[in-house]
Amino acid sequence: MESNVRKKRIFSGIQPSGELTLGSYMGAIKNWVALQDEYDCVYCIVDLHAITVRQNPADLRRRAMEQLAQYIACGLDPEKSILFIQSHVPQHAELSWILGCYTQFGELSRMTQFKQKSQQHADNITAGLFTYPVLMAADILLYQADLVPVGEDQKQHVELCRDIAQRFNGVYSETFVLPEPFIPKMGARIMSLGNPMNKMSKSDPEGCVYLLDRPEDIRRKFKRAVTDSETSVRFDKEAKPGISNLLTIYCASTGKTVEEAEAEFAGQGYGAFKTAVGDAVIELMRPVREETERLLADKAYLESVYREGARRAQYLAGKTLAKVHRKVGFIAR
Ligand code: TRP
């Protein structure tokens, strides 16, 4: 019975614009892993998106390969899910052009991320930065994804994607599945260790833990984590953002509940607590780092994974793009 029901499809991606962090793991990849059995999952390394701001070519290449190894080391299984590199599937850029002709200048101008990034990169506001959400819509719609796991900051882009799909379907009849943003219940939002009011960001080396950090780096970063002037380990996001963030990390690392963790550290100072959080993260990340290193030494295997991923992705993407060409009125190739 169940095998006859089409599983819902999931699409998501992360840019290889920096090293993956504990935030990417706890907020995204860990959930992606959990979704693999119940859903038909497509996970991408979105290198086309990464070049919307200037990248060093050697770093970009290295990080894309590392990211693939890390996806697998974290538990994404290339036998279950499609793992691929965006630039290996030309349909993304092709559909992006077409969808761009169904997207309003005004809509793109309203995107919060565009406004932020064009301030950060005021000397290099490119057409690519502006049309970034159109490429993201193409990513999602090519695979007829039902659900798109993303952080709060990407919700607006998924909603725009939905609007574009709806508009296209309205003009040409049912073509695209309308996707929904999927913000998983247990998706932990990890904040910066240096400034717990901000999200943990890969561009803030001391405030973030990279998945490939050595134990001594992890220990140091937790030791320096910003807390508050009280002494009790208690979850209170407003009054105690630093301690609350550390509790979130500790619980996500150990599987304990907040109540259990609070009881465990009752009467102990912040020093002992920070050390315990650091140790828990070190143990959580150790197998991921070791497996990533092992995989990176096996280039032939990683190549076979991304080739097979691109082949399977192209098959699905090709079907959607052919349909779009037909509807728009292009002559079949
Ligand atoms: N824009 C997303 C981010 O920066 C990455 C991304 C690109 C993405 N294409 C996507 C996420 C498609 C989900 C679906 O986080």
Short mmCIF file of C-alpha atoms and ligand atoms in Angstrom, two decimals:
data_model
loop_
_atom_site.label_atom_id
_atom_site.label_comp_id
_atom_site.label_asym_id
_atom_site.label_seq_id
_atom_site.Cartn_x
_atom_site.Cartn_y
_atom_site.Cartn_z
CA MET A 1 0.00 0.00 0.00
CA GLU A 2 2.37 2.55 1.30
CA SER A 3 4.84 2.01 -1.51
CA ASN A 4 2.19 3.19 -4.00
CA VAL A 5 1.92 6.58 -2.35
CA ARG A 6 4.30 9.10 -3.83
CA LYS A 7 6.55 10.36 -1.08
CA LYS A 8 6.61 14.10 -0.72
CA ARG A 9 9.67 15.68 -2.18
CA ILE A 10 12.07 17.92 -0.30
CA PHE A 11 14.65 20.26 -1.77
CA SER A 12 17.23 22.27 0.09
CA GLY A 13 20.72 23.62 -0.35
CA ILE A 14 23.59 25.44 1.32
CA GLN A 15 26.03 27.78 -0.37
CA PRO A 16 29.71 26.79 -0.37
CA SER A 17 30.53 30.40 0.46
CA GLY A 18 32.19 29.51 3.77
CA GLU A 19 32.94 26.54 5.99
CA LEU A 20 29.96 24.71 7.47
CA THR A 21 29.30 25.54 11.11
CA LEU A 22 27.63 23.98 14.12
CA GLY A 23 24.71 26.26 13.22
CA SER A 24 24.43 24.69 9.73
CA TYR A 25 24.56 21.26 11.34
CA MET A 26 22.07 21.75 14.18
CA GLY A 27 19.79 24.12 12.28
CA ALA A 28 19.73 22.36 8.91
CA ILE A 29 21.74 19.25 8.07
CA LYS A 30 20.70 17.27 11.15
CA ASN A 31 17.08 17.74 10.10
CA TRP A 32 17.83 16.88 6.50
CA VAL A 33 19.26 13.58 7.74
CA ALA A 34 16.12 12.83 9.74
CA LEU A 35 13.89 13.51 6.71
CA GLN A 36 15.58 11.03 4.39
CA ASP A 37 13.38 8.00 5.09
CA GLU A 38 10.03 9.70 5.10
CA TYR A 39 10.63 11.96 2.09
CA ASP A 40 12.17 11.90 -1.31
CA CYS A 41 15.06 14.29 -0.68
CA VAL A 42 17.23 16.34 -3.02
CA TYR A 43 20.11 18.19 -1.36
CA CYS A 44 22.28 20.59 -3.27
CA ILE A 45 25.55 22.47 -2.95
CA VAL A 46 24.49 25.79 -4.44
CA ASP A 47 27.71 27.06 -5.99
CA LEU A 48 25.89 29.23 -8.55
CA HIS A 49 24.43 31.17 -5.64
CA ALA A 50 27.84 31.49 -3.99
CA ILE A 51 29.23 33.60 -6.85
CA THR A 52 26.64 36.32 -6.30
CA VAL A 53 29.38 37.75 -4.12
CA ARG A 54 33.06 37.49 -5.11
CA GLN A 55 34.73 34.16 -4.31
CA ASN A 56 38.30 33.02 -4.50
CA PRO A 57 38.23 30.21 -7.13
CA ALA A 58 40.55 27.79 -5.29
CA ASP A 59 38.63 28.23 -2.03
CA LEU A 60 35.28 27.80 -3.75
CA ARG A 61 36.39 24.53 -5.35
CA ARG A 62 37.82 23.20 -2.09
CA ARG A 63 34.78 24.16 -0.07
CA ALA A 64 32.30 22.60 -2.50
CA MET A 65 34.18 19.30 -2.27
CA GLU A 66 34.47 19.57 1.52
CA GLN A 67 30.80 20.35 1.78
CA LEU A 68 29.92 17.20 -0.13
CA ALA A 69 32.15 15.15 2.17
CA GLN A 70 30.57 16.83 5.20
CA TYR A 71 27.03 16.18 3.96
CA ILE A 72 27.88 12.48 3.82
CA ALA A 73 29.82 12.49 7.10
CA CYS A 74 26.81 14.07 8.83
CA GLY A 75 24.62 11.22 7.64
CA LEU A 76 23.20 12.24 4.27
CA ASP A 77 23.14 9.02 2.33
CA PRO A 78 23.75 9.22 -1.44
CA GLU A 79 21.84 5.95 -1.86
CA LYS A 80 18.72 7.43 -0.31
CA SER A 81 18.89 11.07 -1.30
CA ILE A 82 20.12 12.91 -4.35
CA LEU A 83 23.27 14.85 -3.43
CA PHE A 84 24.60 17.09 -6.17
CA ILE A 85 26.38 20.28 -7.14
CA GLN A 86 24.17 22.97 -8.65
CA SER A 87 26.57 23.98 -11.45
CA HIS A 88 26.57 20.35 -12.68
CA VAL A 89 22.91 20.59 -13.64
CA PRO A 90 22.55 23.22 -16.38
CA GLN A 91 18.76 23.24 -16.09
CA HIS A 92 19.06 25.49 -13.01
CA ALA A 93 20.48 28.38 -14.99
CA GLU A 94 18.13 27.72 -17.89
CA LEU A 95 14.95 27.71 -15.84
CA SER A 96 16.21 30.69 -13.90
CA TRP A 97 16.27 32.76 -17.09
CA ILE A 98 12.75 31.76 -17.97
CA LEU A 99 11.37 32.42 -14.48
CA GLY A 100 13.10 35.78 -14.47
CA CYS A 101 10.69 36.76 -17.23
CA TYR A 102 7.79 36.04 -14.86
CA THR A 103 9.20 37.94 -11.89
CA GLN A 104 8.65 41.61 -11.25
CA PHE A 105 11.49 44.03 -10.64
CA GLY A 106 9.45 45.36 -7.70
CA GLU A 107 9.20 41.93 -6.10
CA LEU A 108 12.95 41.42 -6.18
CA SER A 109 13.57 44.94 -4.89
CA ARG A 110 11.55 44.12 -1.79
CA MET A 111 13.63 41.11 -0.76
CA THR A 112 15.15 41.71 2.67
CA GLN A 113 18.28 39.71 1.92
CA PHE A 114 18.93 41.73 -1.24
CA LYS A 115 18.63 44.97 0.68
CA GLN A 116 21.04 43.70 3.34
CA LYS A 117 23.57 42.21 0.97
CA SER A 118 23.58 45.21 -1.34
CA GLN A 119 24.52 47.29 1.69
CA GLN A 120 27.28 44.87 2.70
CA HIS A 121 28.65 44.72 -0.85
CA ALA A 122 27.89 48.27 -1.91
CA ASP A 123 30.78 48.29 -4.40
CA ASN A 124 29.54 45.15 -6.21
CA ILE A 125 25.75 45.08 -6.48
CA THR A 126 25.42 42.74 -9.43
CA ALA A 127 22.44 41.56 -11.46
CA GLY A 128 23.17 38.12 -9.98
CA LEU A 129 22.73 39.38 -6.44
CA PHE A 130 19.44 40.93 -7.49
CA THR A 131 18.08 37.85 -9.28
CA TYR A 132 19.35 35.40 -6.64
CA PRO A 133 15.78 34.53 -5.51
CA VAL A 134 14.84 33.64 -9.10
CA LEU A 135 17.63 31.07 -9.25
CA MET A 136 16.47 29.76 -5.90
CA ALA A 137 12.95 29.43 -7.30
CA ALA A 138 14.35 27.48 -10.24
CA ASP A 139 16.18 25.14 -7.81
CA ILE A 140 12.96 24.33 -6.03
CA LEU A 141 10.54 24.19 -8.96
CA LEU A 142 12.76 22.01 -11.18
CA TYR A 143 12.28 19.15 -8.72
CA GLN A 144 8.58 19.81 -8.09
CA ALA A 145 9.45 20.03 -4.40
CA ASP A 146 6.56 20.02 -1.93
CA LEU A 147 8.58 21.19 1.04
CA VAL A 148 11.65 23.34 1.42
CA PRO A 149 13.41 23.20 4.79
CA VAL A 150 14.93 26.62 5.36
CA GLY A 151 15.73 28.99 8.15
CA GLU A 152 13.53 31.94 8.97
CA ASP A 153 15.75 34.20 6.83
CA GLN A 154 14.92 32.26 3.63
CA LYS A 155 11.17 32.08 4.11
CA GLN A 156 10.59 35.19 2.05
CA HIS A 157 12.45 33.62 -0.89
CA VAL A 158 10.33 30.47 -0.73
CA GLU A 159 7.21 32.59 -0.65
CA LEU A 160 8.37 34.48 -3.73
CA CYS A 161 9.06 31.11 -5.39
CA ARG A 162 5.48 30.13 -4.66
CA ASP A 163 4.18 33.37 -6.16
CA ILE A 164 6.22 32.87 -9.33
CA ALA A 165 5.02 29.26 -9.65
CA GLN A 166 1.42 30.28 -9.10
CA ARG A 167 1.69 33.02 -11.71
CA PHE A 168 3.24 30.66 -14.25
CA ASN A 169 0.59 28.00 -13.56
CA GLY A 170 -2.09 30.66 -13.95
CA VAL A 171 -0.84 31.72 -17.38
CA TYR A 172 -0.01 28.26 -18.79
CA SER A 173 -2.01 25.71 -16.70
CA GLU A 174 -0.67 23.46 -13.95
CA THR A 175 3.09 23.15 -14.40
CA PHE A 176 4.77 23.46 -11.02
CA VAL A 177 4.01 22.01 -7.61
CA LEU A 178 3.57 24.91 -5.18
CA PRO A 179 6.26 24.50 -2.52
CA GLU A 180 5.94 25.35 1.13
CA PRO A 181 8.63 26.54 3.50
CA PHE A 182 9.23 23.84 6.06
CA ILE A 183 10.61 25.10 9.34
CA PRO A 184 11.15 21.87 11.33
CA LYS A 185 9.82 21.85 14.91
CA MET A 186 13.10 20.80 16.44
CA GLY A 187 15.33 22.93 14.22
CA ALA A 188 17.63 24.57 16.70
CA ARG A 189 18.52 28.17 15.94
CA ILE A 190 22.12 28.49 17.06
CA MET A 191 23.40 31.94 17.90
CA SER A 192 26.90 33.40 17.82
CA LEU A 193 29.06 32.55 20.86
CA GLY A 194 30.48 36.07 20.83
CA ASN A 195 27.20 37.88 20.33
CA PRO A 196 24.20 35.70 21.20
CA MET A 197 21.77 38.24 19.70
CA ASN A 198 23.06 37.33 16.23
CA LYS A 199 22.73 34.07 14.37
CA MET A 200 25.93 31.96 14.29
CA SER A 201 27.62 33.01 11.07
CA LYS A 202 30.46 31.44 9.14
CA SER A 203 31.99 34.87 8.63
CA ASP A 204 32.56 35.31 12.38
CA PRO A 205 35.40 32.83 13.17
CA GLU A 206 35.48 33.23 16.96
CA GLY A 207 31.71 33.32 17.40
CA CYS A 208 31.12 30.18 15.40
CA VAL A 209 32.25 26.58 15.60
CA TYR A 210 33.22 25.09 12.25
CA LEU A 211 32.47 21.42 11.69
CA LEU A 212 36.14 20.90 10.93
CA ASP A 213 37.46 22.76 14.00
CA ARG A 214 39.99 20.87 16.11
CA PRO A 215 39.01 20.01 19.73
CA GLU A 216 41.35 22.68 21.12
CA ASP A 217 39.66 25.36 18.99
CA ILE A 218 36.21 24.24 20.08
CA ARG A 219 37.29 24.26 23.73
CA ARG A 220 38.70 27.80 23.43
CA LYS A 221 35.62 29.18 21.67
CA PHE A 222 33.27 27.85 24.33
CA LYS A 223 35.49 29.06 27.13
CA ARG A 224 35.24 32.59 25.69
CA ALA A 225 31.51 32.43 25.00
CA VAL A 226 29.65 35.53 26.15
CA THR A 227 27.30 34.88 29.09
CA ASP A 228 25.88 37.34 31.66
CA SER A 229 26.61 38.64 35.14
CA GLU A 230 24.47 36.11 37.02
CA THR A 231 25.62 32.65 37.99
CA SER A 232 22.66 30.34 37.42
CA VAL A 233 22.40 28.07 34.39
CA ARG A 234 18.81 28.74 33.41
CA PHE A 235 17.01 28.99 30.08
CA ASP A 236 15.68 32.51 29.51
CA LYS A 237 16.14 33.74 25.96
CA GLU A 238 15.38 37.38 26.72
CA ALA A 239 17.32 37.89 29.94
CA LYS A 240 20.07 35.30 29.35
CA PRO A 241 20.63 34.91 25.59
CA GLY A 242 24.19 33.58 25.96
CA ILE A 243 23.40 30.89 28.53
CA SER A 244 20.20 29.96 26.68
CA ASN A 245 22.18 29.47 23.48
CA LEU A 246 24.70 27.28 25.30
CA LEU A 247 21.84 25.25 26.76
CA THR A 248 20.36 24.79 23.30
CA ILE A 249 23.72 23.59 22.00
CA TYR A 250 24.26 21.31 25.00
CA CYS A 251 20.82 19.72 24.66
CA ALA A 252 21.13 19.30 20.89
CA SER A 253 24.52 17.65 21.43
CA THR A 254 23.54 15.29 24.23
CA GLY A 255 19.83 14.67 23.64
CA LYS A 256 19.05 15.91 27.16
CA THR A 257 16.10 18.18 27.88
CA VAL A 258 16.57 21.74 29.10
CA GLU A 259 15.19 20.75 32.53
CA GLU A 260 17.71 17.91 32.81
CA ALA A 261 20.55 20.21 31.84
CA GLU A 262 19.48 22.95 34.27
CA ALA A 263 19.32 20.39 37.10
CA GLU A 264 22.71 18.96 36.14
CA PHE A 265 24.43 22.35 36.45
CA ALA A 266 22.47 23.73 39.40
CA GLY A 267 24.86 25.30 41.89
CA GLN A 268 27.81 25.11 39.49
CA GLY A 269 29.42 28.16 37.96
CA TYR A 270 29.45 29.13 34.31
CA GLY A 271 33.02 27.86 33.94
CA ALA A 272 32.12 24.23 34.55
CA PHE A 273 29.05 24.56 32.33
CA LYS A 274 30.99 26.05 29.42
CA THR A 275 33.58 23.30 29.67
CA ALA A 276 30.83 20.67 29.60
CA VAL A 277 29.19 22.24 26.54
CA GLY A 278 32.55 22.38 24.75
CA ASP A 279 33.23 18.72 25.58
CA ALA A 280 29.78 17.66 24.37
CA VAL A 281 30.30 19.45 21.05
CA ILE A 282 33.78 17.97 20.69
CA GLU A 283 32.37 14.46 21.11
CA LEU A 284 29.48 15.18 18.75
CA MET A 285 31.77 16.56 16.05
CA ARG A 286 34.66 14.11 16.37
CA PRO A 287 33.15 11.35 14.18
CA VAL A 288 31.93 13.93 11.65
CA ARG A 289 35.38 15.47 11.33
CA GLU A 290 37.12 12.10 11.12
CA GLU A 291 34.71 10.78 8.52
CA THR A 292 35.03 14.01 6.50
CA GLU A 293 38.81 13.64 6.49
CA ARG A 294 38.55 10.00 5.45
CA LEU A 295 36.18 10.88 2.59
CA LEU A 296 38.33 13.78 1.40
CA ALA A 297 41.19 11.34 0.99
CA ASP A 298 38.98 9.26 -1.31
CA LYS A 299 38.45 11.63 -4.25
CA ALA A 300 37.32 8.81 -6.54
CA TYR A 301 34.40 8.04 -4.25
CA LEU A 302 33.35 11.68 -3.90
CA GLU A 303 33.50 12.07 -7.69
CA SER A 304 31.30 9.04 -8.14
CA VAL A 305 28.79 10.52 -5.69
CA TYR A 306 28.52 13.92 -7.36
CA ARG A 307 28.42 12.41 -10.86
CA GLU A 308 25.63 10.04 -9.94
CA GLY A 309 23.83 12.85 -8.08
CA ALA A 310 24.05 15.13 -11.12
CA ARG A 311 22.79 12.35 -13.38
CA ARG A 312 19.73 11.72 -11.24
CA ALA A 313 19.10 15.44 -10.72
CA GLN A 314 19.36 16.13 -14.47
CA TYR A 315 16.80 13.45 -15.18
CA LEU A 316 14.20 15.10 -12.92
CA ALA A 317 15.15 18.66 -13.87
CA GLY A 318 15.11 17.79 -17.58
CA LYS A 319 11.53 16.59 -17.37
CA THR A 320 10.35 19.82 -15.76
CA LEU A 321 12.32 22.03 -18.12
CA ALA A 322 10.95 20.22 -21.21
CA LYS A 323 7.44 20.80 -19.91
CA VAL A 324 8.19 24.49 -19.35
CA HIS A 325 9.63 24.86 -22.86
CA ARG A 326 6.49 23.32 -24.31
CA LYS A 327 4.19 25.60 -22.35
CA VAL A 328 6.12 28.75 -23.13
CA GLY A 329 6.11 27.94 -26.84
CA PHE A 330 9.68 26.92 -27.65
CA ILE A 331 10.31 24.35 -30.40
CA ALA A 332 11.30 20.96 -28.92
CA ARG A 333 15.05 20.29 -29.21
N1 TRP B 1 19.43 30.83 -0.34
C1 TRP B 1 19.68 29.72 0.54
C2 TRP B 1 20.54 30.19 1.72
O1 TRP B 1 21.34 31.07 1.57
C3 TRP B 1 20.40 28.60 -0.17
C4 TRP B 1 19.55 28.05 -1.26
C5 TRP B 1 19.72 28.19 -2.60
C6 TRP B 1 18.39 27.26 -1.09
N2 TRP B 1 18.76 27.52 -3.29
C7 TRP B 1 17.93 26.95 -2.40
C8 TRP B 1 17.70 26.79 0.03
C9 TRP B 1 16.78 26.20 -2.58
C10 TRP B 1 16.55 26.05 -0.18
C11 TRP B 1 16.09 25.76 -1.48
O2 TRP B 1 20.42 29.64 2.80
#
